[in-house]
Coordinates of N, CA and C in Angstrom, one line a residue:
Chain A
X27 N 9.5 14.1 -45.0 CA 8.7 12.9 -44.9 C 7.7 12.9 -43.7
X28 N 6.9 11.8 -43.5 CA 6.0 11.7 -42.4 C 5.0 12.8 -42.3
X29 N 4.3 13.0 -43.4 CA 3.4 14.1 -43.4 C 1.9 13.5 -43.3
X30 N 1.0 14.1 -42.4 CA -0.3 13.6 -42.2 C -1.2 14.8 -42.5
X31 N -2.2 14.6 -43.2 CA -3.2 15.7 -43.6 C -4.5 15.3 -43.1
X32 N -5.3 16.4 -42.7 CA -6.7 16.2 -42.3 C -7.6 17.1 -43.1
X33 N -8.8 16.6 -43.3 CA -9.7 17.4 -44.1 C -11.1 17.2 -43.5
X34 N -11.9 18.2 -43.3 CA -11.6 19.6 -43.5 C -10.8 20.2 -42.3
X35 N -10.3 21.3 -42.5 CA -9.6 21.9 -41.4 C -10.5 22.7 -40.5
X36 N -11.8 23.0 -41.0 CA -12.6 23.7 -40.1 C -14.0 23.4 -40.7
X37 N -15.0 23.1 -39.8 CA -16.3 22.7 -40.2 C -17.3 23.2 -39.2
X38 N -18.4 23.8 -39.8 CA -19.5 24.3 -38.9 C -20.7 23.6 -39.5
X39 N -21.5 23.0 -38.4 CA -22.7 22.2 -38.9 C -23.8 22.5 -37.9
X40 N -24.9 22.1 -38.2 CA -26.2 22.3 -37.5 C -26.3 21.0 -36.5
X41 N -26.9 21.4 -35.4 CA -27.1 20.2 -34.5 C -27.9 19.1 -35.0
X42 N -27.5 17.8 -34.9 CA -28.3 16.8 -35.4 C -27.7 16.2 -36.7
X43 N -26.8 16.9 -37.3 CA -26.2 16.5 -38.6 C -24.9 15.6 -38.3
X44 N -24.4 14.9 -39.3 CA -23.2 14.1 -39.1 C -22.1 14.8 -39.8
X45 N -20.9 14.7 -39.3 CA -19.7 15.3 -39.9 C -18.6 14.2 -40.0
X46 N -18.0 14.1 -41.2 CA -16.9 13.2 -41.4 C -15.7 13.9 -41.5
X47 N -14.6 13.5 -40.9 CA -13.3 14.1 -40.9 C -12.3 13.0 -41.5
X48 N -11.5 13.4 -42.4 CA -10.6 12.4 -43.0 C -9.2 12.7 -42.6
X49 N -8.4 11.6 -42.2 CA -7.0 11.7 -41.9 C -6.2 10.8 -42.9
X50 N -5.2 11.4 -43.5 CA -4.3 10.6 -44.5 C -2.9 10.9 -44.2
X51 N -2.2 9.6 -44.3 CA -0.8 9.7 -44.2 C -0.4 9.8 -45.7
X52 N 0.4 11.0 -46.0 CA 0.6 11.2 -47.4 C 1.9 10.6 -48.0
X53 N 2.8 10.3 -47.2 CA 4.1 9.7 -47.8 C 4.5 8.5 -47.1
X54 N 3.7 7.9 -46.2 CA 4.1 6.6 -45.6 C 2.8 5.8 -45.3
X55 N 3.0 4.4 -45.1 CA 1.9 3.6 -44.7 C 1.8 3.5 -43.2
X56 N 0.7 3.6 -42.7 CA 0.4 3.7 -41.3 C -0.5 2.4 -40.8
X57 N 0.0 1.6 -40.2 CA -0.9 0.6 -39.6 C -1.8 1.0 -38.6
X58 N -1.4 2.1 -37.8 CA -2.3 2.4 -36.7 C -2.4 4.1 -36.9
X59 N -3.6 4.4 -36.7 CA -3.9 5.8 -36.6 C -4.8 6.1 -35.3
X60 N -4.5 7.4 -34.9 CA -5.2 7.6 -33.6 C -5.9 8.9 -33.8
X61 N -7.0 9.1 -32.9 CA -7.9 10.2 -32.9 C -7.9 10.8 -31.5
X62 N -7.6 12.0 -31.5 CA -7.5 12.9 -30.3 C -8.6 13.9 -30.4
X63 N -8.9 14.3 -29.1 CA -9.8 15.6 -29.0 C -8.9 16.5 -28.0
X64 N -9.0 17.7 -28.4 CA -8.3 18.7 -27.5 C -9.2 19.9 -27.2
X65 N -9.4 20.1 -25.8 CA -10.2 21.2 -25.4 C -9.2 22.4 -25.2
X66 N -9.8 23.6 -25.2 CA -8.9 24.8 -25.0 C -7.9 24.7 -23.9
X67 N -6.7 25.1 -24.3 CA -5.7 25.1 -23.1 C -5.5 23.8 -22.4
X68 N -5.8 22.7 -23.0 CA -5.5 21.4 -22.3 C -4.8 20.6 -23.3
X69 N -4.3 19.5 -22.7 CA -3.6 18.4 -23.5 C -4.4 17.7 -24.3
X70 N -3.8 16.8 -25.1 CA -4.6 16.1 -26.0 C -5.3 14.7 -25.3
X71 N -6.4 14.4 -25.7 CA -7.1 13.3 -25.0 C -7.4 12.3 -26.1
X72 N -6.9 11.0 -25.9 CA -7.0 10.1 -26.9 C -8.4 9.5 -26.9
X73 N -9.1 9.4 -28.1 CA -10.3 9.0 -28.2 C -10.3 7.5 -28.6
X74 N -9.6 7.2 -29.7 CA -9.5 5.9 -30.2 C -8.3 5.6 -31.0
X75 N -8.1 4.3 -31.1 CA -6.9 3.8 -31.9 C -7.5 3.0 -33.0
X76 N -7.1 3.1 -34.1 CA -7.6 2.4 -35.2 C -6.6 1.8 -36.1
X77 N -6.8 0.5 -36.4 CA -5.8 -0.2 -37.3 C -6.6 -0.6 -38.5
X78 N -5.8 -0.6 -39.6 CA -6.3 -1.0 -40.9 C -7.0 -2.3 -41.0
X79 N -8.2 -2.3 -41.4 CA -9.0 -3.5 -41.6 C -9.6 -4.1 -40.4
X80 N -9.6 -3.3 -39.3 CA -10.1 -4.0 -38.1 C -11.0 -2.8 -37.4
X81 N -11.7 -3.2 -36.3 CA -12.4 -2.2 -35.6 C -11.6 -1.4 -34.7
X82 N -12.1 -0.2 -34.5 CA -11.2 0.7 -33.6 C -11.4 0.4 -32.2
X83 N -10.5 0.7 -31.4 CA -10.5 0.5 -30.0 C -10.6 1.9 -29.4
X84 N -11.7 2.0 -28.6 CA -12.2 3.2 -28.0 C -11.7 3.3 -26.6
X85 N -11.4 4.5 -26.2 CA -11.0 4.8 -24.8 C -12.2 4.8 -24.0
X86 N -12.1 4.6 -22.7 CA -13.2 4.6 -21.8 C -13.9 6.0 -21.8
X87 N -15.2 5.9 -21.8 CA -16.0 7.2 -21.8 C -16.3 7.7 -23.2
X88 N -15.7 7.1 -24.3 CA -16.0 7.5 -25.6 C -17.0 6.7 -26.1
X89 N -18.1 7.4 -26.7 CA -19.2 6.6 -27.2 C -18.8 6.3 -28.7
X90 N -18.7 4.8 -28.8 CA -18.3 4.5 -30.3 C -19.4 4.6 -31.3
X91 N -20.7 4.7 -30.7 CA -21.8 4.8 -31.7 C -21.9 6.3 -32.1
X92 N -21.2 7.1 -31.3 CA -21.3 8.6 -31.7 C -20.1 9.0 -32.5
X93 N -19.1 8.4 -32.2 CA -17.7 8.6 -33.0 C -17.3 7.5 -33.6
X94 N -17.8 7.4 -35.0 CA -17.6 6.2 -35.8 C -16.2 6.3 -36.6
X95 N -15.5 5.3 -36.4 CA -14.1 5.4 -37.0 C -13.9 4.2 -38.0
X96 N -13.4 4.6 -39.1 CA -13.1 3.6 -40.3 C -11.8 3.7 -40.8
X97 N -11.0 2.7 -40.6 CA -9.6 2.6 -41.2 C -9.6 1.8 -42.4
X98 N -9.9 2.5 -43.5 CA -10.1 1.6 -44.7 C -8.9 1.1 -45.5
X99 N -7.8 1.9 -45.2 CA -6.6 1.6 -46.0 C -5.5 2.0 -45.1
X100 N -4.2 1.6 -45.6 CA -3.0 2.0 -44.8 C -2.7 3.5 -44.8
X101 N -3.5 4.3 -45.5 CA -3.3 5.7 -45.6 C -4.5 6.5 -45.3
X102 N -5.5 6.0 -44.9 CA -6.7 6.8 -44.6 C -7.5 6.2 -43.5
X103 N -7.8 7.1 -42.5 CA -8.8 6.7 -41.4 C -9.8 7.9 -41.5
X104 N -11.0 7.6 -41.2 CA -12.0 8.6 -41.0 C -12.8 8.6 -39.7
X105 N -13.2 9.8 -39.2 CA -13.9 9.8 -38.0 C -15.2 10.6 -38.3
X106 N -16.3 10.0 -38.0 CA -17.6 10.5 -38.2 C -18.3 10.8 -36.9
X107 N -18.5 12.1 -36.7 CA -19.4 12.5 -35.5 C -20.8 12.4 -35.9
X108 N -21.5 11.5 -35.4 CA -22.9 11.3 -35.8 C -23.8 12.1 -34.8
X109 N -24.9 12.6 -35.4 CA -25.8 13.4 -34.7 C -25.2 14.3 -33.7
X110 N -24.4 15.2 -34.4 CA -23.6 16.2 -33.6 C -24.4 17.1 -32.7
X111 N -23.9 17.4 -31.5 CA -24.5 18.4 -30.7 C -23.5 19.4 -30.3
X112 N -24.0 20.5 -29.8 CA -22.9 21.6 -29.4 C -21.9 21.2 -28.5
X113 N -22.1 20.3 -27.6 CA -21.0 19.8 -26.8 C -19.9 19.0 -27.4
X114 N -20.2 18.6 -28.7 CA -19.2 18.0 -29.5 C -18.3 18.9 -30.2
X115 N -18.5 20.2 -30.0 CA -17.6 21.2 -30.7 C -16.3 21.1 -30.0
X116 N -15.2 21.0 -30.8 CA -13.9 20.9 -30.2 C -12.9 20.8 -31.3
X117 N -11.7 20.6 -31.0 CA -10.6 20.5 -31.9 C -10.2 19.0 -31.9
X118 N -10.3 18.3 -33.1 CA -10.0 16.9 -33.4 C -8.8 16.8 -34.2
X119 N -7.8 16.0 -33.6 CA -6.5 15.7 -34.2 C -6.2 14.2 -34.5
X120 N -5.9 13.9 -35.6 CA -5.3 12.6 -35.8 C -3.9 12.5 -35.9
X121 N -3.4 11.3 -35.7 CA -2.0 11.0 -35.9 C -1.8 9.6 -36.4
X122 N -0.6 9.3 -36.9 CA -0.3 8.0 -37.5 C 1.2 7.7 -37.2
X123 N 1.4 6.4 -37.2 CA 2.9 6.0 -37.1 C 3.2 5.0 -38.2
X124 N 4.5 4.9 -38.5 CA 5.0 4.0 -39.5 C 4.7 2.5 -39.1
X125 N 4.7 1.7 -40.0 CA 4.7 0.3 -39.7 C 5.8 0.0 -38.9
X126 N 5.5 -0.5 -37.7 CA 6.6 -1.0 -36.8 C 7.2 0.1 -36.0
X127 N 6.8 1.4 -36.2 CA 7.4 2.5 -35.6 C 6.5 2.9 -34.3
X128 N 7.2 3.8 -33.5 CA 6.6 4.2 -32.3 C 6.3 5.8 -32.3
X129 N 6.9 6.5 -33.2 CA 6.7 7.9 -33.2 C 5.4 8.2 -33.9
X130 N 4.6 9.1 -33.3 CA 3.3 9.5 -33.9 C 3.5 10.8 -34.6
X131 N 3.0 10.9 -35.9 CA 3.0 12.2 -36.7 C 1.6 12.7 -36.7
X132 N 1.5 14.0 -36.6 CA 0.1 14.5 -36.4 C -0.3 15.3 -37.5
X133 N -1.7 15.1 -37.7 CA -2.3 16.0 -38.7 C -2.5 17.4 -38.2
X134 N -2.9 18.3 -39.0 CA -3.1 19.7 -38.6 C -4.3 20.0 -37.8
X135 N -5.3 19.0 -37.7 CA -6.4 19.2 -36.8 C -7.6 19.7 -37.5
X136 N -8.7 19.5 -37.0 CA -10.0 19.9 -37.5 C -10.8 20.6 -36.3
X137 N -11.2 22.0 -36.6 CA -12.1 22.5 -35.6 C -13.5 22.3 -36.1
X138 N -14.2 21.7 -35.1 CA -15.6 21.5 -35.3 C -16.5 22.4 -34.4
X139 N -17.5 23.1 -35.1 CA -18.4 23.9 -34.3 C -19.8 23.5 -34.7
X140 N -20.5 23.0 -33.7 CA -21.9 22.6 -33.9 C -22.8 23.8 -33.3
X141 N -23.7 24.1 -34.1 CA -24.6 25.3 -33.8 C -25.9 24.7 -33.3
Chain B
X263 N 0.8 1.8 -14.6 CA 0.4 2.9 -15.5 C 1.5 4.0 -15.7
X264 N 1.5 4.6 -16.8 CA 2.5 5.6 -17.1 C 1.9 6.9 -16.8
X265 N 2.8 7.8 -16.3 CA 2.4 9.2 -16.1 C 3.6 10.1 -16.5
X266 N 3.2 11.3 -16.9 CA 4.1 12.3 -17.4 C 3.8 13.6 -16.7
X267 N 4.7 14.3 -16.1 CA 4.3 15.5 -15.3 C 5.3 16.7 -15.8
X268 N 4.6 17.8 -16.2 CA 5.2 19.0 -16.5 C 4.8 20.0 -15.4
X269 N 5.7 20.4 -14.7 CA 5.5 21.2 -13.5 C 5.5 22.7 -13.7
X270 N 5.8 23.1 -14.9 CA 5.8 24.5 -15.4 C 4.7 24.9 -16.2
X271 N 3.6 25.4 -16.0 CA 2.5 25.7 -16.7 C 2.8 26.7 -17.9
X272 N 3.6 27.8 -17.5 CA 4.1 28.8 -18.4 C 5.4 29.2 -18.1
X273 N 6.2 29.6 -19.1 CA 7.5 30.1 -19.1 C 7.8 31.2 -20.2
X274 N 8.6 32.1 -19.9 CA 9.0 33.1 -20.9 C 10.4 33.2 -21.0
X275 N 11.0 33.6 -22.1 CA 12.4 33.7 -22.3 C 12.6 34.9 -23.4
X276 N 13.6 35.4 -23.2 CA 14.1 36.6 -24.1 C 14.7 35.9 -25.4
X277 N 14.5 36.6 -26.5 CA 14.9 36.2 -27.8 C 16.5 35.9 -27.7
X278 N 17.0 34.8 -28.2 CA 18.4 34.5 -28.3 C 18.9 33.9 -27.0
X279 N 18.2 33.9 -26.0 CA 18.7 33.2 -24.7 C 18.3 31.7 -24.7
X280 N 18.6 31.1 -23.7 CA 18.4 29.7 -23.5 C 17.4 29.4 -22.5
X281 N 16.6 28.5 -22.7 CA 15.5 28.1 -21.7 C 15.4 26.6 -21.6
X282 N 15.0 26.1 -20.4 CA 14.9 24.6 -20.1 C 13.6 24.3 -19.7
X283 N 12.9 23.4 -20.2 CA 11.6 23.0 -19.8 C 11.7 21.6 -19.1
X284 N 10.9 21.5 -18.1 CA 11.0 20.3 -17.1 C 10.0 19.3 -17.6
X285 N 10.4 18.0 -17.4 CA 9.5 16.8 -17.6 C 10.0 15.8 -16.7
X286 N 9.0 15.2 -15.9 CA 9.4 13.9 -15.3 C 8.3 12.9 -15.6
X287 N 8.7 11.7 -15.5 CA 7.9 10.6 -16.1 C 7.9 9.4 -15.0
X288 N 7.0 8.6 -15.1 CA 7.0 7.3 -14.3 C 6.5 6.2 -15.1
X289 N 7.3 5.1 -15.2 CA 6.9 3.9 -15.9 C 7.8 2.8 -15.2
X290 N 7.1 1.6 -15.2 CA 7.9 0.5 -14.7 C 8.5 -0.4 -15.8
X291 N 8.2 0.0 -17.0 CA 8.7 -0.7 -18.2 C 10.2 -0.3 -18.5
X292 N 10.9 -1.2 -18.9 CA 12.3 -0.9 -19.3 C 12.5 -0.5 -20.7
X293 N 11.5 -0.6 -21.6 CA 11.6 -0.3 -22.9 C 10.6 0.8 -23.1
X294 N 11.1 2.1 -23.4 CA 10.1 3.2 -23.6 C 10.7 4.3 -24.5
X295 N 10.1 5.1 -25.0 CA 10.5 6.2 -25.7 C 9.8 7.6 -25.1
X296 N 10.6 8.6 -25.3 CA 10.2 9.8 -24.8 C 10.2 10.9 -25.9
X297 N 9.2 11.8 -25.9 CA 9.1 12.7 -26.9 C 8.9 14.2 -26.4
X298 N 9.3 15.1 -27.2 CA 8.8 16.5 -27.0 C 8.1 16.9 -28.2
X299 N 6.9 17.3 -28.0 CA 6.1 18.0 -29.2 C 5.9 19.4 -29.0
X300 N 5.8 20.1 -30.1 CA 5.6 21.6 -29.9 C 4.2 21.8 -30.7
X301 N 3.4 22.7 -30.0 CA 2.1 23.0 -30.6 C 2.0 24.5 -30.8
X302 N 2.4 25.2 -31.7 CA 2.4 26.6 -32.0 C 0.9 27.0 -32.0
X303 N 0.5 28.4 -32.2 CA -0.8 28.9 -32.3 C -1.6 28.2 -33.4
X304 N -0.9 27.7 -34.5 CA -1.7 27.0 -35.5 C -2.4 25.7 -35.0
X305 N -1.8 25.3 -33.9 CA -2.3 24.1 -33.2 C -1.8 22.8 -34.0
X306 N -0.9 22.8 -34.9 CA -0.3 21.7 -35.6 C 0.7 21.1 -34.5
X307 N 0.5 19.8 -34.2 CA 1.5 19.1 -33.4 C 2.8 18.8 -34.1
X308 N 3.9 19.3 -33.6 CA 5.2 19.1 -34.4 C 6.2 18.3 -33.5
X309 N 6.8 17.2 -34.1 CA 7.7 16.5 -33.2 C 9.1 17.2 -33.2
X310 N 9.4 17.5 -31.9 CA 10.6 18.3 -31.8 C 11.9 17.4 -31.6
X311 N 11.7 16.4 -30.7 CA 12.8 15.4 -30.5 C 12.3 14.3 -29.7
X312 N 13.1 13.1 -30.0 CA 12.7 12.0 -29.4 C 13.9 11.2 -28.7
X313 N 13.7 10.4 -27.8 CA 14.8 9.8 -27.1 C 14.4 8.3 -26.8
X314 N 15.2 7.3 -27.2 CA 15.0 5.9 -26.8 C 15.7 5.8 -25.5
X315 N 14.9 5.0 -24.5 CA 15.4 4.9 -23.2 C 16.7 4.1 -23.1
X316 N 17.0 3.2 -24.1 CA 18.1 2.3 -24.1 C 19.4 3.2 -24.5
X317 N 19.2 4.3 -25.0 CA 20.4 5.2 -25.4 C 20.8 6.0 -24.4
X318 N 22.1 6.0 -24.0 CA 22.6 6.8 -23.0 C 22.8 8.2 -23.4
X319 N 23.1 8.5 -24.7 CA 23.4 9.7 -25.3 C 22.2 10.6 -25.4
X320 N 22.2 11.8 -25.0 CA 21.1 12.7 -25.1 C 20.8 13.0 -26.6
X321 N 19.6 13.1 -26.9 CA 19.2 13.4 -28.3 C 19.4 14.9 -28.5
X322 N 19.8 15.3 -29.7 CA 19.9 16.7 -30.0 C 19.5 16.9 -31.5
X323 N 18.7 18.0 -31.6 CA 18.2 18.4 -33.0 C 18.4 20.0 -33.1
X324 N 19.6 20.3 -33.8 CA 19.7 21.7 -33.9 C 19.9 22.5 -32.6
X325 N 19.0 23.4 -32.4 CA 19.0 24.2 -31.2 C 18.3 23.5 -30.1
X326 N 17.7 22.4 -30.3 CA 16.9 21.6 -29.2 C 17.7 20.4 -28.7
X327 N 17.9 20.3 -27.4 CA 18.6 19.1 -26.9 C 17.8 18.7 -25.6
X328 N 18.0 17.5 -25.3 CA 17.4 17.0 -24.1 C 18.5 16.7 -23.0
X329 N 18.0 16.6 -21.8 CA 18.9 16.1 -20.7 C 18.1 14.9 -20.1
X330 N 18.4 13.8 -20.5 CA 17.7 12.5 -20.1 C 18.5 11.9 -19.0
X331 N 17.9 11.9 -17.8 CA 18.4 11.4 -16.5 C 17.5 10.2 -16.2
X332 N 17.9 9.0 -16.6 CA 17.1 7.7 -16.5 C 16.8 7.3 -15.1
X333 N 17.7 7.5 -14.2 CA 17.5 7.1 -12.8 C 16.5 8.0 -12.1
X334 N 16.6 9.3 -12.4 CA 15.7 10.3 -11.9 C 14.5 10.4 -12.7
X335 N 14.3 9.7 -13.7 CA 13.1 9.6 -14.6 C 12.8 11.2 -14.9
X336 N 13.7 11.8 -15.4 CA 13.6 13.3 -15.8 C 14.1 13.4 -17.4
X337 N 13.3 14.2 -18.0 CA 13.6 14.4 -19.5 C 13.2 15.8 -19.8
X338 N 14.3 16.7 -19.6 CA 14.1 18.1 -19.8 C 14.5 18.6 -21.3
X339 N 13.9 19.6 -21.8 CA 14.2 20.1 -23.1 C 14.9 21.4 -23.0
X340 N 16.0 21.5 -23.6 CA 16.7 22.8 -23.7 C 16.6 23.4 -25.0
X341 N 16.3 24.7 -25.0 CA 16.2 25.4 -26.3 C 17.2 26.5 -26.2
X342 N 18.2 26.5 -27.2 CA 19.2 27.4 -27.2 C 18.9 28.4 -28.3
X343 N 19.5 29.7 -28.1 CA 19.2 30.7 -29.0 C 17.8 30.8 -29.4
X344 N 16.9 31.1 -28.5 CA 15.4 31.0 -28.6 C 15.0 32.0 -29.7
X345 N 14.1 31.5 -30.5 CA 13.6 32.3 -31.5 C 12.1 32.7 -31.4
X346 N 11.5 33.8 -32.0 CA 10.2 34.1 -31.8 C 9.3 32.9 -32.2
X347 N 9.6 32.3 -33.2 CA 8.9 31.0 -33.7 C 8.8 29.9 -32.8
X348 N 9.6 29.9 -31.7 CA 9.6 28.9 -30.7 C 8.5 29.0 -29.7
X349 N 7.8 30.3 -29.8 CA 6.6 30.4 -29.0 C 5.6 29.4 -29.3
X350 N 5.2 28.6 -28.2 CA 4.3 27.5 -28.5 C 4.0 26.8 -27.1
X351 N 3.0 25.8 -27.2 CA 2.9 24.8 -26.1 C 3.8 23.8 -26.4
X352 N 4.5 23.3 -25.3 CA 5.4 22.1 -25.5 C 4.9 21.1 -24.7
X353 N 4.7 19.8 -25.3 CA 4.2 18.6 -24.6 C 5.3 17.7 -24.5
X354 N 5.4 17.1 -23.3 CA 6.3 16.0 -23.1 C 5.4 14.7 -23.1
X355 N 6.0 13.7 -23.8 CA 5.1 12.4 -23.9 C 5.9 11.2 -23.9
X356 N 5.3 10.1 -23.5 CA 5.9 8.8 -23.3 C 5.1 7.7 -24.0
X357 N 5.9 6.8 -24.6 CA 5.3 5.4 -25.0 C 6.1 4.4 -24.2
X358 N 5.5 3.5 -23.7 CA 6.2 2.5 -22.9 C 5.6 1.0 -23.2
X359 N 6.7 0.1 -22.9 CA 6.3 -1.2 -23.1 C 5.9 -1.5 -24.6
X360 N 4.9 -2.4 -24.7 CA 4.5 -2.6 -26.1 C 3.2 -1.7 -26.5
X361 N 2.9 -0.7 -25.6 CA 1.7 0.1 -26.0 C 2.1 1.1 -27.1
X362 N 0.9 1.3 -27.9 CA 1.1 2.2 -28.9 C 0.6 3.7 -28.5
X363 N 0.1 3.7 -27.3 CA -0.6 4.9 -26.8 C 0.5 5.9 -26.2
X364 N 0.4 7.2 -26.7 CA 1.2 8.2 -26.1 C 0.5 8.8 -24.8
X365 N 1.4 8.9 -23.8 CA 0.9 9.4 -22.6 C 1.4 10.9 -22.6
X366 N 0.6 12.0 -22.5 CA 1.1 13.3 -22.6 C 1.1 13.9 -21.2
X367 N 2.1 14.9 -21.0 CA 2.0 15.8 -19.8 C 1.0 16.9 -20.2
X368 N 0.8 17.7 -19.2 CA -0.3 18.8 -19.4 C 0.2 20.0 -20.3
X369 N 1.6 20.1 -20.5 CA 2.1 21.0 -21.3 C 2.7 22.2 -20.7
X370 N 3.6 22.9 -21.3 CA 4.1 24.2 -20.7 C 4.0 25.1 -22.0
X371 N 3.4 26.3 -21.6 CA 3.3 27.3 -22.6 C 4.5 28.2 -22.5
X372 N 5.3 28.3 -23.7 CA 6.5 29.0 -23.7 C 6.3 30.2 -24.6
X373 N 6.6 31.4 -24.1 CA 6.6 32.7 -24.9 C 7.9 33.2 -24.9
X374 N 8.4 33.4 -26.2 CA 9.7 34.0 -26.5 C 9.5 35.5 -26.8
X375 N 10.1 36.4 -26.0 CA 9.8 37.8 -26.0 C 11.0 38.4 -26.9
X376 N 10.6 39.5 -27.7 CA 11.5 40.1 -28.6 C 12.5 41.1 -27.7

């Protein structure tokens, strides 16, 4: 149980385009989903917390107009990187927790490369 | 504010031996949870073990066990009978109070040598 999927696993795009990453909880309902960014050899950096049906809460320094998050249902959250630039290239990971739970289960991550 | 400190950036162990990874934390909350996550080269974050602060008994999951010293705010992970597949980054993490946010340590890179 507690499986989280992410799609795509890898994406290469041109500078200026937008990229959408999906995060799904496959076998449980998730009231809260989290989006992280991870630079090489570093820990995870929380970008935002999203709750189903409400606006995401962004961490300080994260541009909400650049990283659009939509939590449309209890099993799906999406992160859209708008007008991507090379500095947005990174590894993006989502996580989700059970309704009322505190343990986060992570997706496999998405490698984004912006050329 | 909550903090998590992992003082060992890298460690190595021989296959079949035992290794202990250190983690200390700081929080003023009385209700909190501690976690160890593993991130192998695939970069998939995998939950290894979790500990509720109110439980005195140390959590155990097969070859993985923790030494939870609440007064010292220490939460070390012991891996017994190390296997090559245990090679990974290990992150200690904390959720405290009513927060949903995980606070991560910087990680320890563990290499299991044949």
